[in-house]
Amino acid sequence: MTRSYVRTLSTILLDAVTDKDPLVQEQVCSALCALGESQPQEALSACEEHLRQNEKLAHPYRTMVLRAMETVVSSHISELDKATARAVILLAFSEMTKVKDVVCDWQQAASDVLVAVGTRFVSSVMEELLHGLQPGVLPHYFVVRTLANLSVSNVFGTVPFLTSILGTMLPMLTAAKHDTMRGVFCYALQHFSESTLEYLANLDQAPDPTVRKDAFASDISSAYDILFHQWLPSREAKLRLAVVEALGPMSHLLPSEKLEEQLPRLLTSILALYKKHAETCHVSKSLGQILEAAVSVGSRTLEVQLDSLMAALHAQICVPVESASPLVLNNQKEVLRCFTELATCSPDRLLAFLLPKLDSGSERTRVGSLQVLRHIINSAAAQMEVKKPFILSSMKPPLLDTNSKVKRAVVQVISAMAHHGYLEQPGGEAMIEYLVQQCALPPETEPQKPGPDGEELPADSVHAVSVRTLYLVSTTVDRMSDVLWPHLLQFLTPVRYTGALTPLCRSLVHLARKRQEAGPGALLIKYDGHVTLPSPYAIATRLLAVSSNPYLGDGRGAASLGLLNVLHRDIHPLLGQRWATTIPLLLEYLDEHTEETLSQKEWEEKLLVFLRDTLAVVSDNTWVCQLSLEICKQLPCYNGTPQEKSFLYKCVGTALGAASSKDVVRKHLQELLESARYQEEAECEGLACCFGICAVSHLDETLAQLENFVRSDVFRKSIGIFNIFKDRSENEVDKVKGTLILCYGHVAARAPRELVLARAESDILRNIFQCFSTKDPALKLCLVQSVCMVCQAICSSAQASSFHFSRKAELVAQMMEFIKAEPPDSLRSPIRKKAMVACTFLVSLEPALDEQERTDMIHSCLHSVMAVLPEHEGENGSQESLYPDTMHALEDLLTSLLRRNMTPQGLQTMVEHLSPWIKSPRGHERVRALSVSACLLQSFLEHLHVSALVPFHNLGLLVGLFSPRCVDLWPATRQEAVSCVYSLLYLQLGYEGFSRDYRDDVAEQLLTLKDGLVHPDPAILFHTCHSIAQIIAKRLPPDQLISLLLTLFESLGDPDKNCSRAATVIINCLLKERGNLLLEKVPEIVSVLRSKLQETPEEHVLRAAQHSVCLLATQHCEAVVSSLLGSPLPFDSHTCTLWRALASEPDLPAQVLGLLLQKMSRDVPFKESRAFLLSSSPDRVATLLPLAATCALSEVMSVPASAPAVLELYPQLFVALLLRVGCTLGVHLPRSLQAKERRATGSGLASRTLEPCSSAVGALQLALVRGGSEEVVQRVELERGWESLRTSVGHEEGVARLASAMAKFAGPRLPLVMKGLVSTHSSVYEIQRVTSTAFLAELLSSNVVNDLLLLESLLDNLVARQKDTCASVRRLALRGLANVASGSPNKVRARGPQLLTSMIGGLDDRDDPQSLVALEAMAGLVKLLDLVEPADLRPVLLHVAIRIRPFFDSEKMEFRSASIRLFGHLNKACHGDCEDAFVEQVVGGLAPLLLHLRDPHAPVASACKFALRMCGPNLECEELTAAFQKHLQEGRGLHFGEFLNTTCKHLMRHFPDLLGRLVSTSLFYFKSCWEDVRAAAPMLTGFLVVHVEPELRPQVDLEHLTAALQLLLKDPAPAVRMKAAETLGRLVKFA
């Protein structure tokens, strides 16, 4: 039985091998392997039988079966008996040799089977293979190949056969005429030779240790003759390569005499193949093996071949290496192995050949030669030991090579030399210098173009390789320590090695620390015999200078400071302790920043502080003077790096400031003035900083040197001092003047204040004044910058208040001239900014400016800044902060002027200057003007000091100017305007006597409103504007109100429409809030409004005027309503305005609303008409009177004043409008209105669109809002209920959303509303019954109906509606009854029987063909089951379970989901108290629930998870319950295979008797319409089989199951076929 069933399974699977899907084929093979895992011999026999019986099976499928067999054999070789092995061997041999032609995949698979069997049954395999190796007959291709592979996989088992195999095979070599056979013979000889060599190398483990190399010499020699003499000359490239691959290992087995004899010809032939083959890796590998064999026997003839060998191999090493070609890389490795063998036997000849090529030939030749040299230095160190001087001397030409690839190769050679002691020899210093030179290469400027032959450059640059090499040599090669130290120090100071500073410093730090460890306390630098080493002053200067740009060169700042720290004793003995504290702080600062975040100014200042601290610690004038001299000496070295040179100038100033020798200071300052390059801007700035820093300690000497230079001929355009300026033009002289002026400025800025004040006019400004008559922009900038510095120094002096500046007016006039000379529409230089800063300082000095001078200054500065055009984003990035800085300078200047006249009139004067810019049509000018105004007002407020209560008489004018700008088109202008109003209100409070720190709650609200002005939405802006107006109205004094209004009336004609609208908003707000104060002024105000309405026909002005003057009381309400209702639909804007005006009077809204309700209900809501004679259903057309009444209701209720009236008529309005919404679903406008709307649209006229249902919904929303139920509207809107309410599909849902919101937020309104809706149960309109039922049903989900004592009557009404003829009404009635569970759960028990009866009646509803009533009943039962009495539930439990079971497999997702979830709740309701009949239903539902976990719809799968969790306890199996709880949690992903496996394991362990039932149920789902469920069904069967005990096999009809699975193997879905194949593999459990 076992044998036959396994055969059956195997047959089915083997028949499925021909599946078209590769994944299914793979699964079939896996299933076959699974059978083989359980019963390997039986599975192998089945495969063998299948292949024998199906001779016509195509070879791709035969290949798959053979591969499965090979897998089984490999895994279970120890379990096979000889008979099975014999059968497999015979089959595999037959498959392999069945066709004489070579069919690779098929025959290779058969060959692999033989090789796998041969690992244990080598004799049997060999016997069969030898049958195919008959003397005199050419064997099959794969017989030979299998022998070769077998010899490798089982060396010890095969080698003893090799002598006989070779004896049989060798005579066949001459008979092999085809290249394919010759190639496989070569393959065999190669592997036989390799196996033999491995056998001989491991004789101690071999079964026959007597085997000797000589035993194979004769046969290999004979084979060699044929391969070399007959086959190697073949034209077929593949054969030649096969021969070459064989000759390599064969050469080791040749007799030494023959190898010696054949070597010349052999090498010549091998080398010749380099020209015939593009891929030469195998040639090189074979050549290496031959050379290794020749060297091992001490061949003498090899010497004769050396020249040709080296030439050929060198040509190979020079082949360009492509990163994507592993064959070329491997070839180079093999060629280098060949060179190793040549270096071993003939090092002199090799070097004589190789070294001359370093200075000749192409780039490839030089690079290749260097690669070989590096390799033999590493691999043949013993032979190269005595050749070191010769090799070093030969490296001179490559050191001069400029090619990047050659450089990279040279660096690699130097690295090899360092490891083997070459650099310690004479000439090693040149190698080190070369390495440092390459480290200094700038990476970004290295050649990046392809080489001359098109190949790409190496990925690593010369710089990167050199840096890495220098560091590795310094840190890992111990013998290099004495070579590199202190030799590397001499590369620190030369500028040409600047790029190498970072790696140099890092290497020197490592070397220095090693020496410190060896000899602590000793000096690291010994200058004896090292005259080229830099002095301590040079080292300190150099490292400090390059640290000023710390992130260049891969972080040379940190590296330089680190080296300084290590060399502290050599720099000066006293610096160790201080630098141990200060340098780590500098390094920490660098670590905290990046190149982008570091402030260059702050960093340089830290370095200068470090230098000053160092000089203070040393406190040795001689040392300081030497350092100063060294810094001056290095200055010219930095001409190419202006920033570093500028920093060095500051270092000079710092050092001179610490020097006590006045003569040294004067001498150096003079030299600096004479040698400076005045054409370089950065250098001029640095020189000026130098003088300023020096002046801190030596003011007199500094000024004296500047004075001497000013008196020189340079300023008179003559020869100049020491003839250094003899050829300079006027422009060049201006450069010198500018630098000297900057020097004066920095001297004034940095020198002690008490000394500067006395010399400001006499010594400093006197020389500056001489240069004001210039037109050169650069000189102007220097002038204003220096004036700024001088003025700031004067103002910051303690005696500034008593200082009388005699030339102040002259200086101010000159600054004004500079400002006026600047272009008014562009900002290209900081001249005007600097000039205004200077004026700011000058204003505060005595004597004070007269009024005309003040006016001219304000006017000139405003025109110079305000009109500048805004820069486009991204332009002039270098001057990005210039405009903001200029604006700040203007603000500071105007503020300083205002402080000289802190009165309302002074403020008014300033604002008058700004007023044209505030009203400018250009937005950027308005922004600037408002910004300056806000700044001035804030300053005025901060410095306000009121000694007596005085009126702020111009408050109204100022507020009227600024307030309309709060809705300017530019957001910045809006915010600044609010800031101005805010300051003005506090100014008023200040003048009223309030303290400066007083905070007014009303005024503070402006700050909150200010943030909202960023929003571009006009509605938000004008709402904010209204709020601002309210604040103004509350805090404005009565006497200022009329001036404010008159100013705002003028703003109605503002060209900026936003500001005009803002004026209307503020006016109306003021009239409303403060109109009681304007009794005498009303005629004037009305007159102005009327005139403005005529002048400005803008819509916003019209609305404002109507709102202000047209609210009049009216009579004859019914006539007005009737008349307005007769207006054409849709209502135009004026009609709507009148409707809204009716609601403004307190007594009218209730009357109007009552009349409109009567009009709306008087006529039928729609009329039915057929648009076409053949139309299936009539169209519904709205009647005009109810439609017009609905629109009018909307307009009236849109006015807030209508709220009391709406509240009074709340129930009537709500019920009427809700039913109106239902009646207008799908209702169209009359044709006349449709045509009117089309004409309005076509003519482009503005017209209100009219849609009956939307109008009703809008009216209902307004009724709720005005009735105090805003929360209802908001909640329904949030839930998108209003949108649903308008559509036929979503109407019920929309009504439910509305009812829910009403129950939550409008409970007290419900009794009267419900009373009105209950009466509609007899309505003739079905849609009204549906709408009212949906509303009442949803009310029951809230407890409010119980609280209001409405529950019983509502339940009775819904029970009565179960008999309605409309299925929708019956369905909604069931929904309402079920909602009691959530709204009034405590009432369910009392009404339990009635509710259950209703639900079961819904399940049995036969008048609903779509079963929607039954679906609602299932959903209702889910809600009720947990609340009803168990005694009420038990009688119906089984009936419900049976009734819902057919829905499990319904085609509709909703029914499957609802029924399965209800099934889960049924289980939950009877936990621990189940009747046996119900447990049977649970067991019967297990398989469907498990399989529907793979349902394509997520709600169904979720319902299954819940149902299974609920079923678990009723099965009374803790493990199964725990598994359900663990895997089936909601919201967590499910690994279905793992879960099903676990479930089946527990089921079969605790309920083994269910096997047959579960399998038969799963068989039903083999035909499911859902692919995933169909695939899950065989999975369930397979896992059940895996975990069941074999003795339960009789429960399963294996024949039926196997047939069903076999049928599934033909399923159109590949996933199903895969699972079927997998399950068939598992059925071996029953075998």
XYZ file of N, CA and C in Angstrom, residues 1276-1411:
408
model
N -22.268 67.772 11.532
C -22.699 67.154 10.279
C -21.735 67.506 9.155
N -21.247 68.733 9.154
C -20.272 69.136 8.144
C -18.979 68.347 8.303
N -18.549 68.181 9.533
C -17.320 67.430 9.802
C -17.442 65.995 9.295
N -18.623 65.425 9.407
C -18.855 64.049 8.968
C -19.322 63.973 7.515
N -19.265 65.129 6.796
C -19.660 65.218 5.380
C -21.110 64.761 5.175
N -21.906 64.998 6.203
C -23.312 64.589 6.124
C -24.135 65.448 5.194
N -23.806 66.743 5.102
C -24.583 67.615 4.226
C -24.440 67.193 2.769
N -23.242 66.792 2.387
C -23.058 66.322 1.013
C -23.899 65.067 0.757
N -23.883 64.151 1.737
C -24.675 62.927 1.574
C -26.159 63.229 1.487
N -26.596 64.202 2.272
C -28.027 64.525 2.331
C -28.563 64.943 0.969
N -27.709 65.504 0.110
C -28.149 66.024 -1.183
C -28.273 64.936 -2.247
N -27.738 63.734 -1.971
C -27.696 62.701 -3.004
C -28.666 61.575 -2.673
N -29.209 60.959 -3.700
C -30.136 59.849 -3.487
C -29.439 58.670 -2.818
N -28.179 58.443 -3.190
C -27.459 57.297 -2.639
C -27.142 57.506 -1.164
N -26.747 58.715 -0.797
C -26.310 58.956 0.576
C -27.329 59.641 1.451
N -28.561 59.763 0.964
C -29.553 60.531 1.716
C -29.817 59.938 3.097
N -30.010 58.629 3.167
C -30.286 58.002 4.465
C -29.137 58.232 5.427
N -27.904 58.082 4.944
C -26.748 58.293 5.802
C -26.692 59.744 6.268
N -26.991 60.676 5.363
C -26.992 62.081 5.743
C -28.031 62.389 6.807
N -29.244 61.806 6.667
C -30.284 62.008 7.673
C -29.839 61.446 9.017
N -29.174 60.274 8.978
C -28.697 59.666 10.228
C -27.654 60.551 10.899
N -26.743 61.119 10.115
C -25.729 62.023 10.681
C -26.418 63.224 11.349
N -27.452 63.744 10.671
C -28.166 64.893 11.212
C -28.881 64.522 12.507
N -29.540 63.367 12.532
C -30.256 62.935 13.733
C -29.292 62.739 14.895
N -28.144 62.127 14.617
C -27.149 61.903 15.670
C -26.671 63.224 16.256
N -26.400 64.192 15.382
C -25.947 65.492 15.868
C -27.047 66.197 16.659
N -28.295 66.054 16.217
C -29.413 66.666 16.948
C -29.549 66.050 18.335
N -29.417 64.729 18.403
C -29.540 64.062 19.697
C -28.448 64.518 20.649
N -27.277 64.793 20.116
C -26.158 65.172 20.979
C -26.209 66.632 21.387
N -26.557 67.515 20.444
C -26.420 68.940 20.700
C -27.760 69.683 20.826
N -28.868 69.051 20.440
C -30.154 69.763 20.474
C -31.242 68.888 21.078
N -30.926 68.169 22.128
C -31.886 67.252 22.754
C -33.198 67.885 23.159
N -33.194 69.007 23.832
C -34.477 69.607 24.262
C -35.407 69.941 23.101
N -34.890 70.060 21.894
C -35.749 70.387 20.746
C -36.458 69.156 20.189
N -36.037 67.975 20.605
C -36.499 66.761 19.927
C -37.964 66.404 20.134
N -38.568 66.598 21.314
C -39.978 66.176 21.452
C -40.893 66.766 20.382
N -40.803 68.073 20.175
C -41.669 68.690 19.170
C -41.268 68.292 17.760
N -39.919 68.153 17.536
C -39.469 67.712 16.214
C -39.986 66.316 15.937
N -39.849 65.407 16.935
C -40.301 64.028 16.746
C -41.804 63.958 16.524
N -42.519 64.810 17.226
C -43.978 64.836 17.053
C -44.340 65.168 15.615
N -43.622 66.118 15.046
C -43.892 66.482 13.658
C -43.509 65.371 12.689
N -42.423 64.632 12.975
C -41.973 63.575 12.055
C -42.815 62.307 12.175
N -43.303 61.997 13.402
C -44.125 60.793 13.585
C -45.388 60.870 12.732
N -45.897 62.050 12.587
C -47.152 62.200 11.832
C -46.975 61.938 10.342
N -45.748 61.768 9.880
C -45.538 61.560 8.449
C -45.631 60.096 8.055
N -45.921 59.180 9.013
C -45.946 57.752 8.652
C -47.029 57.442 7.633
N -47.979 58.342 7.511
C -49.039 58.118 6.527
C -48.898 59.039 5.323
N -47.717 59.638 5.147
C -47.509 60.551 4.017
C -47.658 59.823 2.694
N -48.180 60.543 1.710
C -48.345 59.939 0.389
C -47.018 59.872 -0.352
N -46.061 60.632 0.135
C -44.751 60.649 -0.518
C -43.835 59.624 0.167
N -43.462 58.606 -0.590
C -42.617 57.543 -0.016
C -41.291 58.100 0.520
N -40.734 59.064 -0.157
C -39.434 59.597 0.257
C -39.548 60.301 1.600
N -40.723 60.901 1.864
C -40.898 61.531 3.176
C -40.950 60.480 4.268
N -41.572 59.318 4.007
C -41.600 58.248 5.003
C -40.184 57.708 5.249
N -39.419 57.579 4.177
C -38.043 57.093 4.325
C -37.220 58.084 5.146
N -37.338 59.379 4.819
C -36.559 60.399 5.529
C -36.911 60.413 7.007
N -38.200 60.418 7.325
C -38.595 60.488 8.740
C -38.190 59.217 9.476
N -38.310 58.034 8.823
C -37.918 56.789 9.481
C -36.412 56.764 9.746
N -35.628 57.213 8.791
C -34.177 57.253 8.985
C -33.808 58.153 10.159
N -34.490 59.283 10.280
C -34.202 60.211 11.385
C -34.589 59.585 12.719
N -35.821 59.017 12.793
C -36.276 58.425 14.058
C -35.433 57.221 14.436
N -35.021 56.430 13.445
C -34.204 55.254 13.729
C -32.881 55.651 14.354
N -32.290 56.695 13.851
C -30.993 57.113 14.394
C -31.128 57.711 15.787
N -32.282 58.323 16.070
C -32.477 58.874 17.411
C -32.364 57.812 18.487
N -32.801 56.584 18.161
C -32.768 55.517 19.157
C -31.355 55.101 19.543
N -30.348 55.519 18.764
C -28.975 55.177 19.129
C -28.447 56.105 20.222
N -29.237 57.075 20.626
C -28.830 58.007 21.672
C -29.735 57.827 22.887
N -29.184 58.035 24.060
C -29.949 57.888 25.299
C -30.893 59.049 25.530
N -30.774 60.087 24.665
C -31.579 61.271 24.900
C -33.077 60.971 24.790
N -33.461 60.021 23.929
C -34.899 59.714 23.790
C -35.431 59.065 25.062
N -34.576 58.321 25.739
C -34.985 57.721 27.008
C -35.111 58.782 28.083
N -34.124 59.716 28.067
C -34.181 60.791 29.055
C -35.410 61.669 28.864
N -35.822 61.810 27.611
C -36.976 62.668 27.312
C -38.301 61.896 27.341
N -38.265 60.625 27.790
C -39.463 59.765 27.887
C -40.145 59.573 26.536
N -39.307 59.456 25.504
C -39.855 59.277 24.159
C -39.659 57.863 23.642
N -38.957 57.016 24.432
C -38.529 55.714 23.922
C -39.702 54.819 23.552
N -40.646 54.668 24.451
C -41.715 53.697 24.217
C -42.531 54.063 22.986
N -42.904 55.323 22.902
C -43.720 55.723 21.748
C -42.927 55.577 20.443
N -41.647 55.857 20.518
C -40.826 55.755 19.314
C -40.680 54.302 18.882
N -40.492 53.395 19.868
C -40.391 51.961 19.536
C -41.684 51.470 18.904
N -42.780 51.856 19.485
C -44.075 51.414 18.940
C -44.255 51.913 17.515
N -43.870 53.144 17.273
C -44.017 53.698 15.930
C -43.179 52.920 14.922
N -41.922 52.562 15.303
C -41.047 51.830 14.381
C -41.521 50.405 14.180
N -42.034 49.770 15.213
C -42.587 48.411 15.055
C -43.739 48.448 14.068
N -44.555 49.487 14.169
C -45.680 49.608 13.244
C -45.193 49.803 11.809
N -44.064 50.461 11.623
C -43.550 50.718 10.280
C -42.950 49.471 9.643
N -42.813 48.367 10.411
C -42.313 47.124 9.820
C -43.300 46.558 8.799
N -44.490 47.064 8.827
C -45.497 46.594 7.868
C -45.621 47.516 6.663
N -44.753 48.489 6.572
C -44.793 49.427 5.455
C -44.536 48.690 4.145
N -45.143 49.182 3.088
C -44.969 48.530 1.777
C -43.590 48.780 1.183
N -42.878 49.749 1.698
C -41.556 50.098 1.168
C -40.473 49.319 1.922
N -39.635 48.589 1.205
C -38.581 47.794 1.842
C -37.585 48.692 2.578
N -37.323 49.868 2.049
C -36.390 50.775 2.711
C -36.914 51.206 4.073
N -38.211 51.459 4.164
C -38.796 51.837 5.451
C -38.686 50.678 6.430
N -38.986 49.438 5.974
C -38.866 48.271 6.861
C -37.409 48.102 7.334
N -36.483 48.269 6.401
C -35.067 48.112 6.752
C -34.644 49.156 7.788
N -35.051 50.401 7.586
C -34.681 51.458 8.521
C -35.356 51.269 9.867
N -36.579 50.718 9.866
C -37.243 50.425 11.132
C -36.449 49.398 11.931
N -35.953 48.348 11.259
C -35.099 47.362 11.947
C -33.840 48.024 12.491
N -33.255 48.916 11.713
C -32.056 49.614 12.180
C -32.342 50.391 13.451
N -33.500 51.048 13.466
C -33.852 51.811 14.652
C -34.049 50.928 15.864
N -34.745 49.790 15.669
C -34.951 48.883 16.799
C -33.618 48.369 17.337
N -32.675 48.097 16.447
C -31.350 47.621 16.890
C -30.569 48.722 17.592
N -30.838 49.962 17.229
C -30.100 51.075 17.833
C -30.406 51.238 19.313
N -31.475 50.597 19.788
C -31.783 50.651 21.219
C -30.607 50.103 22.025
N -29.886 49.156 21.442
C -28.760 48.540 22.155
C -27.698 49.569 22.524
N -27.490 50.564 21.676
C -26.475 51.580 21.986
C -27.088 52.779 22.684
N -28.340 53.104 22.384
C -28.954 54.270 22.996
C -29.514 54.017 24.382
N -30.210 52.893 24.548
C -30.830 52.573 25.844
C -30.633 51.096 26.137
N -29.398 50.683 26.394
C -29.150 49.245 26.574
C -29.919 48.630 27.736
N -30.244 49.450 28.733
C -30.968 48.902 29.890
C -32.412 48.549 29.549
N -32.927 49.011 28.412
C -34.295 48.711 28.003
C -34.389 47.464 27.129
N -33.206 46.945 26.710
C -33.235 45.817 25.780
C -33.799 44.573 26.430
N -33.414 44.313 27.692
C -33.889 43.086 28.344
C -35.408 43.067 28.417
N -35.991 44.223 28.746
C -37.448 44.265 28.863
C -38.119 44.038 27.517
N -37.517 44.556 26.462
C -38.101 44.445 25.123
C -37.464 43.311 24.320
N -36.665 42.466 24.989
C -35.882 41.451 24.291
C -36.694 40.576 23.355
N -37.731 39.914 23.807
C -38.496 39.031 22.894
C -39.031 39.773 21.677
N -39.560 40.984 21.937
C -40.111 41.752 20.810
C -39.023 42.116 19.802
N -37.857 42.521 20.315
C -36.768 42.917 19.421
C -36.238 41.716 18.644
N -36.056 40.582 19.324
C -35.559 39.385 18.641
C -36.564 38.923 17.590
N -37.841 39.017 17.937
C -38.865 38.615 16.963
C -38.796 39.486 15.710
N -38.607 40.788 15.934
C -38.517 41.684 14.784
C -37.309 41.351 13.927
N -36.167 41.080 14.563
C -34.947 40.789 13.809
C -35.064 39.476 13.034
N -35.595 38.458 13.692
C -35.747 37.180 12.998
C -36.760 37.309 11.875
N -37.773 38.140 12.109
C -38.706 38.408 11.015
C -37.996 39.071 9.846
N -37.056 39.939 10.147
C -36.272 40.556 9.072
C -35.414 39.537 8.348
N -34.842 38.550 9.094
C -34.057 37.501 8.431
C -34.916 36.704 7.461
N -36.186 36.561 7.819
C -37.104 35.739 6.996
C -37.924 36.572 6.021
N -37.586 37.863 5.863
C -38.353 38.732 4.952
C -38.259 38.186 3.535
N -39.384 37.888 2.955
C -39.409 37.292 1.597
C -39.742 38.305 0.519
N -40.111 39.530 0.944
C -40.537 40.530 -0.043
C -39.383 41.442 -0.470
N -38.182 41.065 -0.085
C -37.010 41.885 -0.434
C -36.074 41.035 -1.286
N -36.151 41.160 -2.605
C -35.340 40.281 -3.469
C -33.829 40.472 -3.270
N -33.393 41.629 -2.823
C -31.961 41.876 -2.636
C -31.464 41.515 -1.242
N -32.355 41.068 -0.364
C -32.018 40.621 1.006
C -31.388 41.730 1.839
